[in-house]
Amino acid sequence: MKNIYIIGVGLIGGSFALDIRQLYPNANIFGIDHSELNLTKASALGIINDVATVNDLSHADLVVVAIPVNVIVEQLPIILSNISDNTLVIDAGSTKEAICQAVKNHPRRRNFLATHPIAGTEFSGPSSAIHSLYKGQTNIICQVEETAFKLQEKALKLFDGMGMRIRYMKPKAHDQHIAYVSHLSHISSFMLGKTVIEKEKNERDIFDMAGSGFESTVRLAKSSPEMWTPIFRQNKINILKTLEEYIANLSQFKHHIENDDFDSIYQEMKSTNHIKEILKGIA
Amino acid sequence: MKNIYIIGVGLIGGSFALDIRQLYPNANIFGIDHSELNLTKASALGIINDVATVNDLSHADLVVVAIPVNVIVEQLPIILSNISDNTLVIDAGSTKEAICQAVKNHPRRRNFLATHPIAGTEFSGPSSAIHSLYKGQTNIICQVEETAFKLQEKALKLFDGMGMRIRYMKPKAHDQHIAYVSHLSHISSFMLGKTVIEKEKNERDIFDMAGSGFESTVRLAKSSPEMWTPIFRQNKINILKTLEEYIANLSQFKHHIENDDFDSIYQEMKSTNHIKEILKGIA
C-alpha cells in the first residue's frame, strides 16, 4: 500500500491516517476535504503528506471515505468512477443501507467494502484525530461478498493491523441494531442536555451542582450536528422505532412514580442493572 | 477529631473514612452498618478500625451519615438523640428537604449540618470506596444557619481538607436543581439501558456493536436501586417535572424526524452543543 487517499480528514479519517502511517511507514497519505482549513490543519499535524482531489484517485491503492453519510451517498459513485481496477475503497459511515444502495449497480462495486468501525469520541476535526482509536473496537463489514476477493484480503490485513474485531452483517440488520446502541444514545444525550440547558436559562447556578454522572450521560451532546443530522435522516425508520420504545419506557417509569409504585421503580432499576454484565462484555 | 463514626460504610461513607484517616491519622474510625458483610469488608480494607452501634455515639466527635435517604429520615432523629453536645453530625443524602424536615424540631438540630457532597461512581459497597473521591467536587450545604457556629467551623475545616468546593442553598432549591443535573440523568440512563436490553432479548449480538458512546450514556444504569428508589420517592414532585420536560423534548425531536424537518433536528443539536462550554466549567 503506497498511495492512500483519506476523504474527510476529521476525527475518523485522521485517526485512520495516523494508524496507516504506523503500519505503512513509506505510504504517501493524501487528504481530500471540502474544508481548506481542515487540510491545512491535517498537513500541519503530519496526518497527511499532501492534499489532492477526486481526480487524483486513479493512483490510489486505498481510499478511506470518512465524511457525513449524506455526502458519502452522493460522492461514493463519483469516487468509484475515478479509481483504478486495483483500488480498494472503504467507508466509515454510521449507516449502511443507503450507502450500499447508492453503489449497488456501479461498475466498480467490487472495489468497495462497506464498513462501520465503531469508534469515535464526541470531538471532531483533524486536531481530534488520535492514534489507536480503533484498537480493540468492532468493525462491522456489510455485503462482504460484493467485494473482490483480493480487496477483501487487503482490507482485512489493514483492519487486523489496526487491531479491530471484525463482524459481518447485512446492511438492514446493521442499521436496525446501531439505532439502539448508538443513534438512540446520541438523541437521549442531546435531549438531556437540552432539558437541563432550558432550565438553566432561569437558574444560573444549576451546573455548579453537576457531577461526573451528568457529565457522562450528556457527553454525546457535544457531537457534531453536521455529522449526525444526515445519520438520523438516513436511519429515520429505525430511529423512530427506538425513540418510540424509549419514550414509552420513560412514560411508564413516570407513571410508576406518579402512582407511588416504588416497588415497580425498584424492579425496573434492578433488572436494568444487568447492563453491568453486558458492559463487561464490551470492555 | 478523635472518634469518628461512619454510618453506612459503602462507597460514600467509606470514601469519607479514607480521606478522614489521611487528614486525622490518629482518629479512631468506627463503622455502623446494617450489613455485617459490609462491616467485615470495611474492616478488612482498613476503612474502619472497629465496628459500633448507634448507642456508642455519645463518644463521637463526628458522625457521617451515608445511608439511603429513606433510612436517613428514619434514623437521623435517633442518631441526634444519642450524641453529645459537641458532636457534629453530617449527612450525604441526595435529597435535602425531607431530611431537614425530619429533624426540624429536634432538640439537637444545631448539632446537624445538612450536606450533599456531589461525588460518587456507579459502584457501591466498601470495596468501591476510594481516596480523594471528593477532591475538587461541589458540596452543597443547606440551612447552615441552623447549625451551631463551632460545628459549622469544624465541618468546613474537614471539607476544606478534603478539597471540596462549598455552595450554600435552601433545601427546596437543592432538590429542584439536583433533579435536573443528577436524578434525571439516572432515569434517562436506566431507561436507555432497559430499551436496549429489551431489544437484545431477541437479538443476541446487538451489544457487540456498542461502543464507548453507549457505555458512557448507560453508565449510571449500573447504580444501586436500593439507594435510588428512596431518592425518587422523596424528590417525586421535582423529578416528575423534569421527566415531563425530558419526554416532551424527546417527543418533539421524534416529531421533527417524522416530518422530515431535519433543519430543526440540526438546530436542536447545534444549540445543545452549548453543553461543551458548560461542561468545561464543571471540569
Coordinates of C-alpha atoms in Angstrom, one line a residue, chain B residues 9-282:
Chain B
V9 CA -19.7 2.0 55.2
G10 CA -20.3 1.9 51.4
L11 CA -18.9 4.0 48.5
I12 CA -19.8 7.3 50.1
G13 CA -19.2 6.6 53.8
G14 CA -16.1 4.5 53.0
S15 CA -14.6 7.2 50.8
F16 CA -15.2 9.8 53.6
A17 CA -13.4 7.4 56.0
L18 CA -10.4 7.1 53.7
D19 CA -10.0 10.9 53.5
I20 CA -10.6 11.4 57.2
R21 CA -7.8 8.9 58.0
Q22 CA -5.4 10.8 55.9
L23 CA -6.4 14.2 57.5
Y24 CA -6.5 12.9 61.1
P25 CA -4.1 9.9 61.2
N26 CA -4.8 9.3 64.9
A27 CA -8.5 9.2 64.7
N28 CA -10.5 6.1 65.7
I29 CA -12.9 5.4 62.9
F30 CA -15.9 3.3 63.8
G31 CA -18.3 1.7 61.3
I32 CA -22.1 1.3 61.8
D33 CA -24.0 -0.6 59.1
H34 CA -27.0 -3.0 59.0
S35 CA -24.9 -5.3 56.8
E36 CA -22.4 -7.5 58.8
L37 CA -20.7 -8.3 55.5
N38 CA -20.1 -4.6 54.7
L39 CA -18.6 -4.1 58.2
T40 CA -16.3 -7.1 57.8
K41 CA -15.2 -5.9 54.3
A42 CA -14.7 -2.3 55.6
S43 CA -12.5 -3.7 58.5
A44 CA -10.5 -5.9 56.2
L45 CA -9.9 -3.0 53.8
G46 CA -8.7 -0.8 56.7
I47 CA -11.5 1.7 56.1
I48 CA -12.7 1.4 59.7
N49 CA -10.8 0.5 62.9
D50 CA -13.8 -1.1 64.7
V51 CA -17.5 -1.7 64.5
A52 CA -20.0 0.1 66.7
T53 CA -23.7 0.8 67.2
V54 CA -25.9 3.9 67.5
N55 CA -25.7 3.5 71.3
D56 CA -21.9 4.3 71.2
L57 CA -22.4 7.8 69.5
S58 CA -22.1 9.7 72.8
H59 CA -18.3 9.4 72.3
A60 CA -18.4 10.8 68.8
D61 CA -16.7 13.9 67.6
L62 CA -18.0 13.4 64.1
V63 CA -20.8 11.2 62.7
V64 CA -21.0 10.8 58.9
V65 CA -24.5 9.5 57.8
A66 CA -24.1 7.9 54.4
I67 CA -27.2 5.6 54.1
P68 CA -30.2 5.6 51.7
V69 CA -32.3 8.8 52.1
N70 CA -35.3 7.0 53.5
V71 CA -33.2 5.5 56.2
I72 CA -31.6 8.9 57.0
V73 CA -35.1 10.4 57.5
E74 CA -35.9 7.5 59.9
Q75 CA -32.6 7.2 61.7
L76 CA -31.3 10.8 61.9
P77 CA -33.6 11.8 64.9
I78 CA -32.4 8.7 66.7
I79 CA -28.8 9.5 65.9
L80 CA -29.2 13.0 67.2
S81 CA -30.7 11.7 70.4
N82 CA -27.6 9.6 71.0
I83 CA -24.8 12.1 70.6
S84 CA -23.2 14.5 73.0
D85 CA -23.3 18.3 73.0
N86 CA -20.1 18.6 71.0
T87 CA -20.8 16.0 68.3
L88 CA -21.1 17.2 64.7
V89 CA -23.4 15.1 62.5
I90 CA -23.3 15.4 58.7
D91 CA -25.3 13.5 56.1
A92 CA -24.6 12.9 52.4
G93 CA -28.1 12.4 51.2
S94 CA -29.0 13.3 47.6
T95 CA -32.3 14.9 48.8
K96 CA -32.4 17.7 51.4
E97 CA -36.0 18.8 52.0
A98 CA -37.3 15.7 53.7
I99 CA -34.1 15.2 55.7
C100 CA -34.1 18.8 57.1
Q101 CA -37.8 18.4 57.8
A102 CA -37.3 15.2 59.7
V103 CA -35.1 17.0 62.4
K104 CA -36.6 20.5 62.2
N105 CA -37.7 20.5 65.8
H106 CA -35.2 18.1 67.2
P107 CA -33.5 19.4 70.4
R108 CA -30.1 18.7 68.9
R109 CA -30.9 20.2 65.5
R110 CA -27.9 22.5 65.9
N111 CA -25.5 19.5 66.0
F112 CA -26.6 18.6 62.5
L113 CA -25.2 20.0 59.2
A114 CA -27.2 19.0 56.1
T115 CA -24.8 18.4 53.2
H116 CA -24.8 16.8 49.8
P117 CA -21.3 16.1 48.5
I118 CA -21.8 15.8 44.8
A119 CA -19.5 12.9 44.1
G120 CA -19.8 9.2 43.5
T121 CA -19.4 6.5 41.0
E122 CA -21.8 3.9 39.6
F123 CA -20.5 1.3 42.0
S124 CA -21.4 0.7 45.6
G125 CA -20.2 -1.1 48.8
P126 CA -17.0 -0.7 50.8
S127 CA -14.8 -2.1 48.1
S128 CA -15.7 0.7 45.8
A129 CA -14.6 3.4 48.4
I130 CA -11.7 5.5 47.0
H131 CA -9.3 8.1 48.3
S132 CA -9.9 11.7 47.2
L133 CA -13.4 10.9 45.7
Y134 CA -14.5 14.4 46.9
K135 CA -11.4 16.4 45.9
G136 CA -12.5 19.3 43.7
Q137 CA -16.1 18.3 43.9
T138 CA -19.0 20.6 45.0
N139 CA -20.5 20.1 48.4
I140 CA -24.0 21.7 48.9
I141 CA -24.7 22.8 52.4
C142 CA -28.3 23.5 53.3
Q143 CA -29.7 25.6 56.2
V144 CA -26.2 26.4 57.5
E145 CA -27.6 28.9 59.9
E146 CA -29.4 26.1 61.8
T147 CA -26.1 24.6 62.8
A148 CA -24.0 25.7 65.8
F149 CA -21.3 28.0 64.8
K150 CA -18.4 25.9 66.3
L151 CA -19.7 22.8 64.5
Q152 CA -20.1 24.7 61.2
E153 CA -16.4 25.6 61.6
K154 CA -15.4 22.0 62.3
A155 CA -17.3 20.8 59.2
L156 CA -15.8 23.5 56.9
K157 CA -12.3 22.6 58.1
L158 CA -12.9 19.0 57.2
F159 CA -14.4 19.8 53.8
D160 CA -11.5 22.1 53.1
G161 CA -9.0 19.4 54.0
M162 CA -10.9 17.1 51.6
G163 CA -10.6 19.7 48.9
M164 CA -14.4 20.3 48.4
R165 CA -15.9 23.5 47.0
I166 CA -18.7 24.7 49.2
R167 CA -22.1 26.1 47.9
Y168 CA -24.9 27.2 50.2
M169 CA -28.5 26.6 49.2
K170 CA -32.0 26.2 50.6
P171 CA -33.3 22.6 50.7
K172 CA -36.1 23.3 48.3
A173 CA -33.8 24.8 45.7
H174 CA -31.3 22.0 46.1
D175 CA -34.0 19.4 45.5
Q176 CA -35.3 21.2 42.4
H177 CA -31.9 21.7 40.8
I178 CA -30.5 18.3 41.6
A179 CA -33.5 16.7 39.9
Y180 CA -32.2 18.1 36.6
V181 CA -28.4 17.6 36.9
S182 CA -28.4 14.2 38.7
H183 CA -31.8 12.5 39.2
L184 CA -32.9 12.9 35.6
S185 CA -29.6 11.6 34.3
H186 CA -30.0 8.5 36.2
I187 CA -33.5 7.9 34.9
S188 CA -32.5 8.6 31.3
S189 CA -29.7 6.2 31.6
F190 CA -31.7 3.4 33.3
M191 CA -34.4 3.7 30.6
L192 CA -31.9 3.7 27.8
G193 CA -30.4 0.5 29.3
K194 CA -33.9 -1.0 29.5
T195 CA -34.8 -0.1 25.9
V196 CA -31.7 -1.7 24.6
I197 CA -31.8 -4.8 26.8
E198 CA -35.4 -5.4 25.7
K199 CA -34.3 -5.3 22.1
E200 CA -31.4 -7.6 22.9
K201 CA -33.6 -10.4 24.2
N202 CA -34.3 -11.3 20.6
E203 CA -31.1 -10.0 19.1
R204 CA -28.2 -11.6 20.9
D205 CA -25.4 -9.9 19.1
I206 CA -26.5 -6.3 19.5
F207 CA -24.1 -5.4 22.3
D208 CA -21.1 -6.4 20.1
M209 CA -21.9 -3.2 18.2
A210 CA -21.9 -1.0 21.3
G211 CA -19.0 1.5 21.6
S212 CA -17.8 3.9 24.1
G213 CA -20.7 6.4 23.4
F214 CA -23.3 3.8 24.5
E215 CA -21.1 2.9 27.5
S216 CA -20.9 6.5 28.7
T217 CA -24.6 7.2 28.3
V218 CA -25.7 4.0 30.0
R219 CA -23.1 4.0 32.8
L220 CA -25.5 5.3 35.5
A221 CA -27.8 2.3 34.9
K222 CA -25.4 0.3 37.0
S223 CA -26.4 2.4 40.0
S224 CA -27.9 0.8 43.1
P225 CA -31.7 0.6 43.2
E226 CA -31.6 0.4 47.0
M227 CA -30.1 3.9 47.0
W228 CA -32.1 5.4 44.1
T229 CA -35.6 4.2 44.8
P230 CA -36.0 6.3 48.0
I231 CA -34.4 9.3 46.3
F232 CA -37.0 9.2 43.5
R233 CA -39.7 8.8 46.2
Q234 CA -38.5 11.8 48.3
N235 CA -38.0 14.0 45.3
K236 CA -41.1 12.8 43.4
I237 CA -42.6 16.2 42.5
N238 CA -39.4 17.7 41.1
I239 CA -38.5 14.5 39.2
L240 CA -41.9 14.3 37.6
K241 CA -41.4 17.9 36.3
T242 CA -38.0 17.1 34.8
L243 CA -39.3 13.8 33.3
E244 CA -42.2 15.7 31.7
E245 CA -39.9 18.2 30.1
Y246 CA -37.5 15.5 29.0
I247 CA -40.2 13.4 27.4
A248 CA -41.7 16.5 25.7
N249 CA -38.3 17.3 24.2
L250 CA -37.8 13.7 23.0
S251 CA -41.3 13.7 21.6
Q252 CA -40.7 16.9 19.7
F253 CA -37.4 15.6 18.3
K254 CA -39.3 12.5 17.2
H255 CA -41.9 14.7 15.6
H256 CA -39.3 16.6 13.7
I257 CA -37.8 13.3 12.3
E258 CA -41.3 12.0 11.4
N259 CA -42.0 15.3 9.5
D260 CA -38.6 15.2 7.8
D261 CA -37.8 18.5 9.4
F262 CA -34.1 18.0 9.6
D263 CA -33.4 21.7 9.7
S264 CA -35.0 21.7 13.2
I265 CA -33.1 18.5 14.1
Y266 CA -29.8 20.3 13.1
Q267 CA -30.8 23.4 15.1
E268 CA -31.7 21.4 18.2
M269 CA -28.3 19.7 18.2
K270 CA -26.4 22.9 17.3
S271 CA -27.9 24.8 20.2
T272 CA -27.4 21.9 22.6
N273 CA -23.7 21.8 21.7
H274 CA -23.5 24.8 24.1
I275 CA -23.2 22.0 26.7
K276 CA -19.4 21.9 25.7
E277 CA -18.8 25.3 27.3
I278 CA -20.9 24.4 30.3
L279 CA -19.1 21.2 30.9
K280 CA -15.7 23.0 30.7
G281 CA -17.0 24.9 33.7
I282 CA -17.6 21.7 35.6

